[in-house]
């Protein structure tokens, strides 16, 4: 919306909010508006303002103020919608940031009460200890809010058994369009209509629904994925009861704004199992679905080979690959049939029944069954990640969501998918496919490059053809992800009689079309037209203008799937978002701002480009460069690498802060200071105040006084410089080179000493390098030329060391991951092994200790990219006769120098408090270990607790054993 048309209304809105005591945040700055201009759809629609309410009173205030200002208002939950449901040029009401509390759980009634911003996985984590759960299992469960799930009447995996969200919605507290609170609950036929606007709507429903009963029965398909959008078929009970919560479910914020939800919960199954069945191709797999249903599985999911091939790039693949085996891994279509029961015997019986029907009917390439929680979680994780994985696509062609959740009766899947293929083939489009086979819901994502005008032009013909095809097979174009901008097909599906009723219902609740206007239905008596699928700006049209920009392709690749909004603080991506819940401070937010900056540089004025640059710089300032997004984002939106490139570009024309110039030389100065640690520590102690005032650096670590050389000599290790020859007589099969990095060597060489002692106990001759520079600080700060020089030197050193034929072992995860993620031209023979990988390959040589139990938290960058490192450490301790329980705790908040910067110290502390603090201070638990130098520094700083490295605990236990 142009500034000239929004200034006055937004100003009036802000004035009203201030006058009425709005306690949340009202955000009119460009950053928040740009970040909320996209979701997981193909559209870009910039709002005039973003409101983040703090509670129900704020929502009422927001509605009243928006009415006064003449602005429409649209609620937004997880922001993962694939159809632009929450995109608006008016006011976005984002409840995810502050209204995310679980309010009450009544175990006797089986009812939990939550705010709309509570995330599905968050709720189920709370409910699990009670032995119950909230069943609708959407693939975006880690970030999908309950308010958003009600808005689309979400279902997901297992809906054949558990139904949709509306089947579990007991009641809802809302604010109506006029700003009046109301409660949606079942209303018996003999109960009087409530007062106010809700009463008028109730009287309309009671009068009209019986007269349209025959038409509703004719139009609404008899299938699991029903026709949502006011849920007319489920509103009026046979006894006259009005099921008002069903009216709200699927209404996409067009009737009222949710302030709280009362949800019915279900007992958790005691045991689960899964059959993985591979077929020659996708159509064969889908044709087998009716054969499996008599075995009564809870769910049957499917994936095609395109999605599985993309899944091979995820951190979960090392678990999946041995489960699938060589034959299954190469199939063209897969069915995953899940069962649940009260006993293991019941699971075995159901799995045997599935095997029997799978082999008796449509021939399968292979079948594997499992009751392993880890293996089932990996399979389900791959299925959940499919929505993001398809964003990878093939080069510039990405899986594109716009016809991606059509549903038909399961026995019509094969002809429907065959027809779908024909439609795409006629347009020259390949695709990826996955979905819920047992209920006939297929997620088909055509591979397109929406930056190309001819690809954008295919949205209309493909959508129209799929809508016709779905109707021909007795199904729907929208099976579970809501309608949004595809609401234009509603009139065709509902027919004139029922669509007119929907418009009257809309008018009863929102006569002025203030609530999410243009979606689902417009109020009867108004001229407002529904939005059309090609009537809103496409995100790709903006990206087309920046497609030629080098080095920022990953920002354009961000498809808005929202995996970075994961609610759980134990997950590594993204610490700045987790502690603030601010979408601007997230990988998706930063990618959006990066695209906006690039777009402004190409198409805008100097002032617009400067504004966009400032907004991006402010967002990137809180990025810890932890690189979790590099691994855990399904399309690897590598914000830290693009941040470094941006900083280089930004400071090409403006001076850097003084601190940057110190940090440019920090690695060399640190290694120099390590030669005289006592003097250097005294200088740091005396200069603390000056460092904080002039350079904004606090709590810098102290150098080890003993020193690397003395410690390594005491451990029996010999120094070997890069390029030096091995001493004569060394057995290359019984020797190893320990890489001494610039983090541990000056500050914690005792960790390297313990490593050398352990390796020697294993019968190895240990060589160690001098401290090696890696340039991490240069990389993070965007000193690209200097980093390239350091990188070249480091790669030359590693390559020279590798010519000895000895394995290179790296202990510090920050250095290890830098080598593995950013030294991409390093020869495979020179790629260092992490210590846990090296030890895990030699478990048979591990000496035995006398016993003991420990806990471990891994370094976030390493654990995000290689979660199996925690499993390897557990196996290493087990081989030594020790018990190790590994935990994920997200980021510690240090992230190199980030936590030492004055302006970030408080955020660093808050990140540590999210998850780490409780684990570090848990006195009664076994001793806690940490693999990361920064993590151990953070524990000393904010919990006054020294944490050993696992190799130190291991070596000490062996020493104590003798």
Coordinates of C-alpha atoms in Angstrom, one line a residue, residues 79-539:
X79 CA 2.7 -17.7 9.4
X80 CA 3.0 -21.0 7.6
X81 CA -0.1 -20.7 5.4
X82 CA 0.3 -21.9 1.8
X83 CA -2.6 -19.8 0.4
X84 CA -2.0 -16.3 1.7
X85 CA -4.7 -16.7 4.4
X86 CA -3.1 -14.1 6.8
X87 CA -1.7 -11.7 4.2
X88 CA -3.3 -8.3 4.1
X89 CA -2.6 -4.7 3.2
X90 CA -4.4 -3.7 6.4
X91 CA -3.4 -4.6 10.0
X92 CA -1.8 -7.9 10.9
X93 CA -2.8 -9.1 14.4
X94 CA 0.1 -11.5 15.3
X95 CA -0.8 -13.5 18.4
X96 CA 2.2 -15.8 18.3
X97 CA 4.7 -13.5 20.1
X98 CA 3.0 -12.8 23.4
X99 CA -0.3 -14.8 23.6
X100 CA 1.3 -18.2 23.8
X101 CA 0.5 -19.5 27.3
X102 CA -1.2 -22.7 28.3
X103 CA -3.8 -21.4 30.7
X104 CA -5.4 -24.4 32.4
X105 CA -5.7 -28.1 32.2
X106 CA -8.8 -29.9 33.6
X107 CA -7.8 -33.6 33.7
X108 CA -11.3 -34.7 34.9
X109 CA -13.0 -33.1 31.9
X110 CA -10.2 -33.7 29.5
X111 CA -10.1 -30.1 28.5
X112 CA -7.1 -27.8 28.1
X113 CA -7.4 -24.1 27.7
X114 CA -4.8 -22.2 25.7
X115 CA -4.1 -18.8 24.1
X116 CA -4.2 -18.8 20.3
X117 CA -0.4 -18.4 19.9
X118 CA 0.4 -21.7 21.6
X119 CA 2.2 -24.0 19.2
X120 CA 0.9 -27.6 18.7
X121 CA 4.2 -29.3 19.7
X122 CA 4.4 -27.0 22.8
X123 CA 0.9 -28.1 23.8
X124 CA 1.7 -31.8 23.3
X125 CA 4.9 -31.5 25.3
X126 CA 2.9 -30.1 28.1
X127 CA 0.2 -32.8 27.9
X128 CA 2.5 -35.8 27.4
X129 CA 3.3 -36.3 31.2
X130 CA -0.5 -36.5 31.7
X131 CA -0.8 -39.4 29.2
X132 CA -2.9 -37.4 26.7
X133 CA -2.4 -35.4 23.5
X134 CA -4.1 -33.1 21.1
X135 CA -4.3 -35.3 18.0
X136 CA -4.4 -33.2 14.8
X137 CA -0.8 -33.9 13.6
X138 CA 0.1 -31.2 11.0
X139 CA 3.6 -31.4 9.5
X140 CA 4.3 -27.9 10.8
X141 CA 3.6 -28.9 14.4
X142 CA 6.8 -27.3 15.6
X143 CA 5.5 -23.8 14.7
X144 CA 1.8 -24.1 13.8
X145 CA -0.3 -22.2 16.4
X146 CA -3.5 -23.5 17.7
X147 CA -5.3 -20.4 16.6
X148 CA -4.1 -20.9 13.1
X149 CA -5.1 -24.6 13.2
X150 CA -8.6 -23.6 14.2
X151 CA -8.6 -21.0 11.4
X152 CA -8.0 -23.6 8.7
X153 CA -9.6 -26.5 10.6
X154 CA -6.3 -28.3 10.2
X155 CA -6.0 -32.1 10.2
X156 CA -2.8 -33.7 9.1
X157 CA -1.5 -37.2 9.7
X158 CA -3.9 -39.6 11.5
X159 CA -7.1 -37.7 10.6
X160 CA -8.7 -41.0 9.5
X161 CA -8.6 -42.0 13.2
X162 CA -8.8 -38.7 14.9
X163 CA -10.5 -36.3 12.6
X164 CA -9.9 -32.6 12.2
X165 CA -9.3 -29.7 14.6
X166 CA -13.0 -29.0 14.7
X167 CA -13.6 -32.5 16.1
X168 CA -11.6 -31.5 19.2
X169 CA -12.7 -27.9 19.7
X170 CA -14.8 -27.6 22.8
X171 CA -15.2 -23.8 22.9
X172 CA -13.6 -20.6 21.9
X173 CA -13.4 -17.2 23.5
X174 CA -13.4 -14.5 20.8
X175 CA -13.7 -10.8 20.1
X176 CA -16.3 -9.9 17.4
X177 CA -15.7 -7.4 14.6
X178 CA -17.3 -4.6 16.7
X179 CA -14.8 -5.2 19.5
X180 CA -17.3 -7.1 21.7
X181 CA -16.1 -10.3 23.5
X182 CA -18.1 -13.5 23.0
X183 CA -17.9 -17.2 23.5
X184 CA -18.5 -19.9 20.9
X185 CA -19.8 -23.1 22.5
X186 CA -22.4 -25.7 21.7
X187 CA -25.9 -24.0 22.1
X188 CA -28.8 -26.4 22.7
X189 CA -31.8 -25.9 20.5
X190 CA -34.0 -24.8 23.4
X191 CA -31.4 -22.3 24.7
X192 CA -32.2 -18.6 24.2
X193 CA -30.0 -16.8 21.7
X194 CA -27.3 -14.7 23.4
X195 CA -27.4 -10.9 23.5
X196 CA -25.6 -8.7 21.1
X197 CA -24.2 -9.5 17.6
X198 CA -23.7 -13.1 18.4
X199 CA -27.4 -13.5 19.1
X200 CA -28.3 -12.1 15.7
X201 CA -26.0 -14.6 14.0
X202 CA -27.5 -17.5 16.1
X203 CA -31.0 -16.5 15.1
X204 CA -29.9 -16.5 11.4
X205 CA -28.4 -19.9 11.7
X206 CA -31.4 -21.4 13.4
X207 CA -33.7 -20.1 10.8
X208 CA -31.7 -20.9 7.7
X209 CA -29.7 -24.1 8.3
X210 CA -32.8 -26.4 8.4
X211 CA -34.1 -25.0 5.2
X212 CA -30.8 -25.7 3.4
X213 CA -30.3 -29.1 4.9
X214 CA -31.0 -31.0 1.6
X215 CA -28.6 -28.8 -0.4
X216 CA -25.9 -29.2 2.3
X217 CA -26.2 -32.9 2.1
X218 CA -26.0 -32.8 -1.7
X219 CA -23.1 -30.5 -2.0
X220 CA -20.8 -31.6 0.9
X221 CA -18.7 -34.7 -0.1
X222 CA -18.7 -37.7 2.2
X223 CA -15.0 -37.9 2.9
X224 CA -12.5 -37.3 5.7
X225 CA -11.3 -34.0 4.3
X226 CA -14.6 -32.2 4.3
X227 CA -15.6 -28.9 2.8
X228 CA -14.5 -26.3 5.4
X229 CA -15.2 -22.6 5.4
X230 CA -18.0 -22.2 7.9
X231 CA -18.5 -26.0 8.2
X232 CA -22.1 -25.8 7.2
X233 CA -22.5 -29.6 7.3
X234 CA -21.6 -29.9 11.0
X235 CA -23.2 -26.8 12.4
X236 CA -26.8 -28.0 13.1
X237 CA -27.3 -31.1 15.2
X238 CA -30.3 -33.4 14.8
X239 CA -31.5 -32.3 18.3
X240 CA -31.3 -28.6 17.2
X241 CA -28.0 -27.9 18.9
X242 CA -25.9 -25.3 17.2
X243 CA -22.2 -26.4 17.2
X244 CA -20.8 -22.9 17.1
X245 CA -17.2 -23.9 17.5
X246 CA -17.4 -25.7 14.2
X247 CA -18.5 -22.5 12.6
X248 CA -15.3 -20.8 13.8
X249 CA -13.1 -23.7 12.6
X250 CA -12.1 -23.1 9.0
X251 CA -13.3 -19.5 9.0
X252 CA -9.8 -18.1 8.6
X253 CA -10.4 -15.1 10.8
X254 CA -13.3 -13.8 8.8
X255 CA -15.9 -14.0 11.5
X256 CA -14.1 -13.3 14.8
X257 CA -10.7 -13.1 16.5
X258 CA -9.8 -15.9 18.9
X259 CA -8.5 -14.9 22.3
X260 CA -8.6 -18.4 24.0
X261 CA -9.4 -22.0 23.1
X262 CA -10.8 -24.9 25.0
X263 CA -9.6 -28.1 23.4
X264 CA -10.6 -31.8 24.1
X265 CA -7.6 -34.1 24.6
X266 CA -7.2 -37.8 23.8
X267 CA -5.3 -40.6 25.6
X268 CA -1.9 -41.3 24.2
X269 CA -1.4 -44.7 22.7
X270 CA 0.9 -46.8 24.8
X271 CA 2.8 -48.3 21.8
X272 CA 3.3 -47.5 18.1
X273 CA 4.6 -49.3 15.1
X274 CA 5.2 -48.5 11.4
X275 CA 5.4 -50.5 8.2
X276 CA 7.5 -48.9 5.5
X277 CA 6.5 -50.2 2.1
X278 CA 8.3 -49.4 -1.1
X279 CA 6.8 -49.6 -4.6
X280 CA 8.1 -49.3 -8.1
X281 CA 6.4 -45.9 -8.7
X282 CA 4.0 -43.4 -7.1
X283 CA 0.9 -44.6 -8.9
X284 CA 1.5 -48.2 -7.9
X285 CA 1.9 -47.0 -4.3
X286 CA -1.3 -45.0 -4.4
X287 CA -3.1 -47.9 -6.0
X288 CA -2.2 -50.1 -3.0
X289 CA -3.8 -47.8 -0.5
X290 CA -7.3 -49.4 -0.6
X291 CA -5.7 -52.8 0.0
X292 CA -4.1 -51.6 3.2
X293 CA -7.2 -49.9 4.7
X294 CA -8.9 -53.2 5.8
X295 CA -5.9 -53.7 8.2
X296 CA -7.2 -50.5 9.9
X297 CA -3.9 -48.5 10.3
X298 CA -4.1 -45.2 12.1
X299 CA -2.5 -43.4 9.2
X300 CA -1.0 -44.1 5.8
X301 CA 1.4 -41.5 4.5
X302 CA 3.1 -41.4 1.2
X303 CA 6.2 -39.9 -0.4
X304 CA 7.5 -40.0 -3.9
X305 CA 11.1 -40.6 -4.9
X306 CA 11.7 -36.9 -5.6
X307 CA 11.0 -36.0 -1.9
X308 CA 13.0 -38.9 -0.6
X309 CA 15.9 -37.9 -2.8
X310 CA 15.8 -34.5 -1.3
X311 CA 15.6 -36.1 2.2
X312 CA 19.0 -37.6 1.7
X313 CA 20.5 -34.2 2.2
X314 CA 19.0 -33.8 5.8
X315 CA 20.8 -34.6 9.1
X316 CA 18.2 -37.4 9.7
X317 CA 19.3 -39.5 6.7
X318 CA 22.0 -41.4 8.6
X319 CA 19.2 -42.9 10.7
X320 CA 16.9 -43.5 7.8
X321 CA 19.4 -45.0 5.3
X322 CA 20.0 -48.3 7.3
X323 CA 16.3 -48.5 8.0
X324 CA 15.3 -48.4 4.4
X325 CA 18.1 -50.5 3.1
X326 CA 19.5 -50.4 -0.4
X327 CA 16.4 -51.8 -2.1
X328 CA 13.8 -49.6 -0.4
X329 CA 16.1 -46.5 -0.7
X330 CA 15.8 -46.6 -4.5
X331 CA 12.0 -47.1 -4.8
X332 CA 9.8 -44.7 -6.8
X333 CA 6.9 -44.5 -4.2
X334 CA 6.5 -45.2 -0.5
X335 CA 3.7 -45.8 1.9
X336 CA 4.3 -45.4 5.7
X337 CA 1.5 -47.2 7.6
X338 CA 1.3 -46.4 11.3
X339 CA -0.4 -48.4 14.0
X340 CA -1.0 -47.9 17.7
X341 CA -2.1 -50.1 20.6
X342 CA -2.0 -50.8 24.3
X343 CA 0.5 -53.7 24.1
X344 CA 3.5 -54.6 22.0
X345 CA 1.7 -57.8 21.0
X346 CA -1.1 -55.7 19.6
X347 CA 1.4 -53.7 17.5
X348 CA 3.0 -56.9 16.3
X349 CA -0.4 -58.3 15.2
X350 CA -1.3 -55.1 13.3
X351 CA 2.1 -54.9 11.6
X352 CA 1.8 -58.6 10.6
X353 CA -1.7 -57.8 9.2
X354 CA -0.2 -54.9 7.2
X355 CA 2.5 -57.2 5.8
X356 CA 0.0 -59.8 4.8
X357 CA -2.3 -57.4 2.9
X358 CA 0.7 -55.6 1.3
X359 CA 2.2 -58.8 -0.1
X360 CA -1.2 -60.3 -1.1
X361 CA -2.4 -57.5 -3.3
X362 CA -0.3 -54.8 -5.2
X363 CA 3.2 -56.1 -5.3
X364 CA 5.7 -54.1 -3.2
X365 CA 9.4 -53.9 -3.8
X366 CA 10.0 -54.4 -0.1
X367 CA 8.6 -54.0 3.4
X368 CA 10.3 -53.0 6.6
X369 CA 8.5 -52.9 10.0
X370 CA 9.7 -51.1 13.1
X371 CA 8.7 -50.3 16.6
X372 CA 11.7 -48.2 17.2
X373 CA 10.8 -44.7 18.4
X374 CA 13.9 -43.2 16.9
X375 CA 13.3 -44.8 13.5
X376 CA 9.6 -43.8 13.4
X377 CA 10.6 -40.2 14.4
X378 CA 13.1 -40.1 11.6
X379 CA 10.5 -41.3 9.0
X380 CA 7.9 -38.9 10.3
X381 CA 10.5 -36.1 10.4
X382 CA 11.3 -36.7 6.7
X383 CA 7.6 -36.6 6.0
X384 CA 7.2 -33.4 8.0
X385 CA 10.2 -31.8 6.3
X386 CA 8.8 -32.5 2.9
X387 CA 7.0 -29.2 2.9
X388 CA 10.3 -27.5 3.2
X389 CA 12.4 -30.0 1.2
X390 CA 10.4 -29.3 -1.9
X391 CA 11.6 -25.8 -1.6
X392 CA 15.0 -27.1 -2.7
X393 CA 13.7 -28.5 -5.9
X394 CA 16.1 -28.7 -8.9
X395 CA 18.3 -25.7 -9.3
X396 CA 16.1 -22.7 -9.9
X397 CA 13.0 -24.8 -10.0
X398 CA 11.4 -25.1 -6.6
X399 CA 8.4 -27.0 -5.3
X400 CA 5.7 -24.4 -5.4
X401 CA 2.6 -24.4 -3.2
X402 CA -0.7 -23.3 -4.9
X403 CA -2.6 -26.6 -5.8
X404 CA -0.9 -28.6 -3.2
X405 CA -3.5 -30.1 -0.9
X406 CA -6.3 -31.4 -3.1
X407 CA -8.2 -34.3 -1.7
X408 CA -10.4 -37.1 -3.3
X409 CA -11.9 -40.3 -2.0
X410 CA -9.0 -42.8 -1.5
X411 CA -10.3 -45.1 -4.2
X412 CA -10.0 -42.3 -6.7
X413 CA -6.4 -41.4 -6.0
X414 CA -4.9 -43.2 -9.0
X415 CA -7.0 -41.6 -11.7
X416 CA -6.9 -38.3 -9.9
X417 CA -3.1 -38.2 -9.7
X418 CA -2.8 -39.5 -13.3
X419 CA -5.0 -36.6 -14.4
X420 CA -3.0 -34.2 -12.2
X421 CA 0.2 -35.4 -13.9
X422 CA -1.4 -34.8 -17.3
X423 CA -2.2 -31.2 -16.4
X424 CA 1.4 -30.6 -15.3
X425 CA 2.8 -32.3 -18.3
X426 CA 0.8 -30.1 -20.6
X427 CA 2.4 -27.1 -18.9
X428 CA 5.8 -28.7 -19.1
X429 CA 6.1 -29.0 -15.3
X430 CA 7.8 -31.6 -13.2
X431 CA 6.7 -32.0 -9.6
X432 CA 7.2 -33.6 -6.1
X433 CA 4.4 -35.4 -4.3
X434 CA 3.6 -36.5 -0.7
X435 CA 0.6 -36.6 1.5
X436 CA -2.0 -38.5 3.5
X437 CA -2.9 -41.4 1.3
X438 CA -5.4 -43.0 3.6
X439 CA -7.7 -40.0 3.3
X440 CA -7.0 -39.2 -0.3
X441 CA -5.1 -35.9 0.4
X442 CA -2.2 -35.3 -2.0
X443 CA 0.4 -32.6 -1.7
X444 CA 1.6 -31.9 -5.2
X445 CA 4.1 -29.2 -5.7
X446 CA 5.0 -28.3 -9.3
X447 CA 8.7 -27.4 -9.8
X448 CA 8.6 -23.8 -10.9
X449 CA 10.7 -20.7 -11.0
X450 CA 8.3 -18.0 -10.0
X451 CA 10.8 -15.3 -11.0
X452 CA 9.9 -16.2 -14.6
X453 CA 6.8 -14.4 -16.1
X454 CA 5.8 -17.5 -18.1
X455 CA 5.9 -19.6 -14.9
X456 CA 3.7 -17.1 -13.0
X457 CA 1.3 -17.2 -16.0
X458 CA 0.8 -20.9 -15.4
X459 CA -0.7 -20.4 -11.9
X460 CA -4.2 -19.7 -13.3
X461 CA -4.5 -22.5 -15.9
X462 CA -3.1 -25.1 -13.6
X463 CA -5.3 -24.0 -10.7
X464 CA -8.4 -24.0 -12.8
X465 CA -7.7 -27.4 -14.3
X466 CA -6.9 -29.0 -10.9
X467 CA -10.1 -27.5 -9.4
X468 CA -12.2 -29.1 -12.2
X469 CA -10.3 -32.4 -11.9
X470 CA -10.9 -32.6 -8.1
X471 CA -14.6 -32.0 -8.6
X472 CA -14.8 -34.6 -11.3
X473 CA -13.5 -37.2 -8.9
X474 CA -15.8 -36.2 -6.0
X475 CA -13.1 -34.2 -4.2
X476 CA -11.8 -30.7 -3.3
X477 CA -9.0 -28.5 -4.5
X478 CA -8.4 -27.5 -0.8
X479 CA -8.1 -30.6 1.4
X480 CA -6.5 -29.3 4.6
X481 CA -4.5 -26.1 4.2
X482 CA -7.4 -23.7 4.0
X483 CA -8.7 -21.6 1.2
X484 CA -7.1 -18.1 1.5
X485 CA -6.8 -16.6 -1.9
X486 CA -8.2 -19.8 -3.4
X487 CA -11.5 -18.9 -1.9
X488 CA -12.6 -17.7 -5.3
X489 CA -13.4 -21.3 -6.1
X490 CA -15.8 -21.5 -3.2
X491 CA -18.8 -20.2 -5.2
X492 CA -18.3 -23.1 -7.7
X493 CA -18.0 -25.7 -5.1
X494 CA -20.8 -24.5 -2.7
X495 CA -23.2 -23.5 -5.4
X496 CA -25.3 -20.3 -5.5
X497 CA -27.7 -21.2 -2.7
X498 CA -25.1 -22.2 -0.1
X499 CA -22.6 -19.5 -1.1
X500 CA -25.3 -16.9 -0.6
X501 CA -25.9 -18.3 2.9
X502 CA -22.2 -18.0 3.6
X503 CA -22.3 -14.4 2.6
X504 CA -25.3 -13.8 5.0
X505 CA -23.4 -15.5 7.8
X506 CA -20.4 -13.2 7.1
X507 CA -22.7 -10.2 7.2
X508 CA -24.1 -11.2 10.5
X509 CA -20.7 -11.2 12.1
X510 CA -18.8 -8.7 10.0
X511 CA -21.1 -6.5 8.0
X512 CA -18.4 -4.0 7.0
X513 CA -15.9 -6.7 5.9
X514 CA -13.3 -5.6 8.5
X515 CA -12.1 -9.1 9.3
X516 CA -9.6 -10.6 6.8
X517 CA -11.6 -9.1 3.9
X518 CA -11.6 -10.8 0.5
X519 CA -11.2 -14.3 1.9
X520 CA -13.8 -17.1 1.9
X521 CA -16.9 -14.9 1.6
X522 CA -17.8 -11.2 1.5
X523 CA -20.7 -9.8 3.5
X524 CA -24.1 -9.9 1.8
X525 CA -25.1 -6.5 0.7
X526 CA -21.6 -5.3 0.0
X527 CA -19.8 -4.9 -3.3
X528 CA -16.5 -6.2 -2.1
X529 CA -15.2 -9.0 -4.4
X530 CA -13.3 -12.0 -3.2
X531 CA -9.5 -12.0 -3.8
X532 CA -8.3 -13.9 -6.8
X533 CA -5.4 -16.3 -7.0
X534 CA -3.7 -14.0 -9.6
X535 CA -5.0 -10.7 -8.2
X536 CA -2.3 -10.3 -5.6
X537 CA 1.4 -9.6 -6.2
X538 CA 3.5 -12.7 -6.6
X539 CA 6.7 -12.9 -4.4

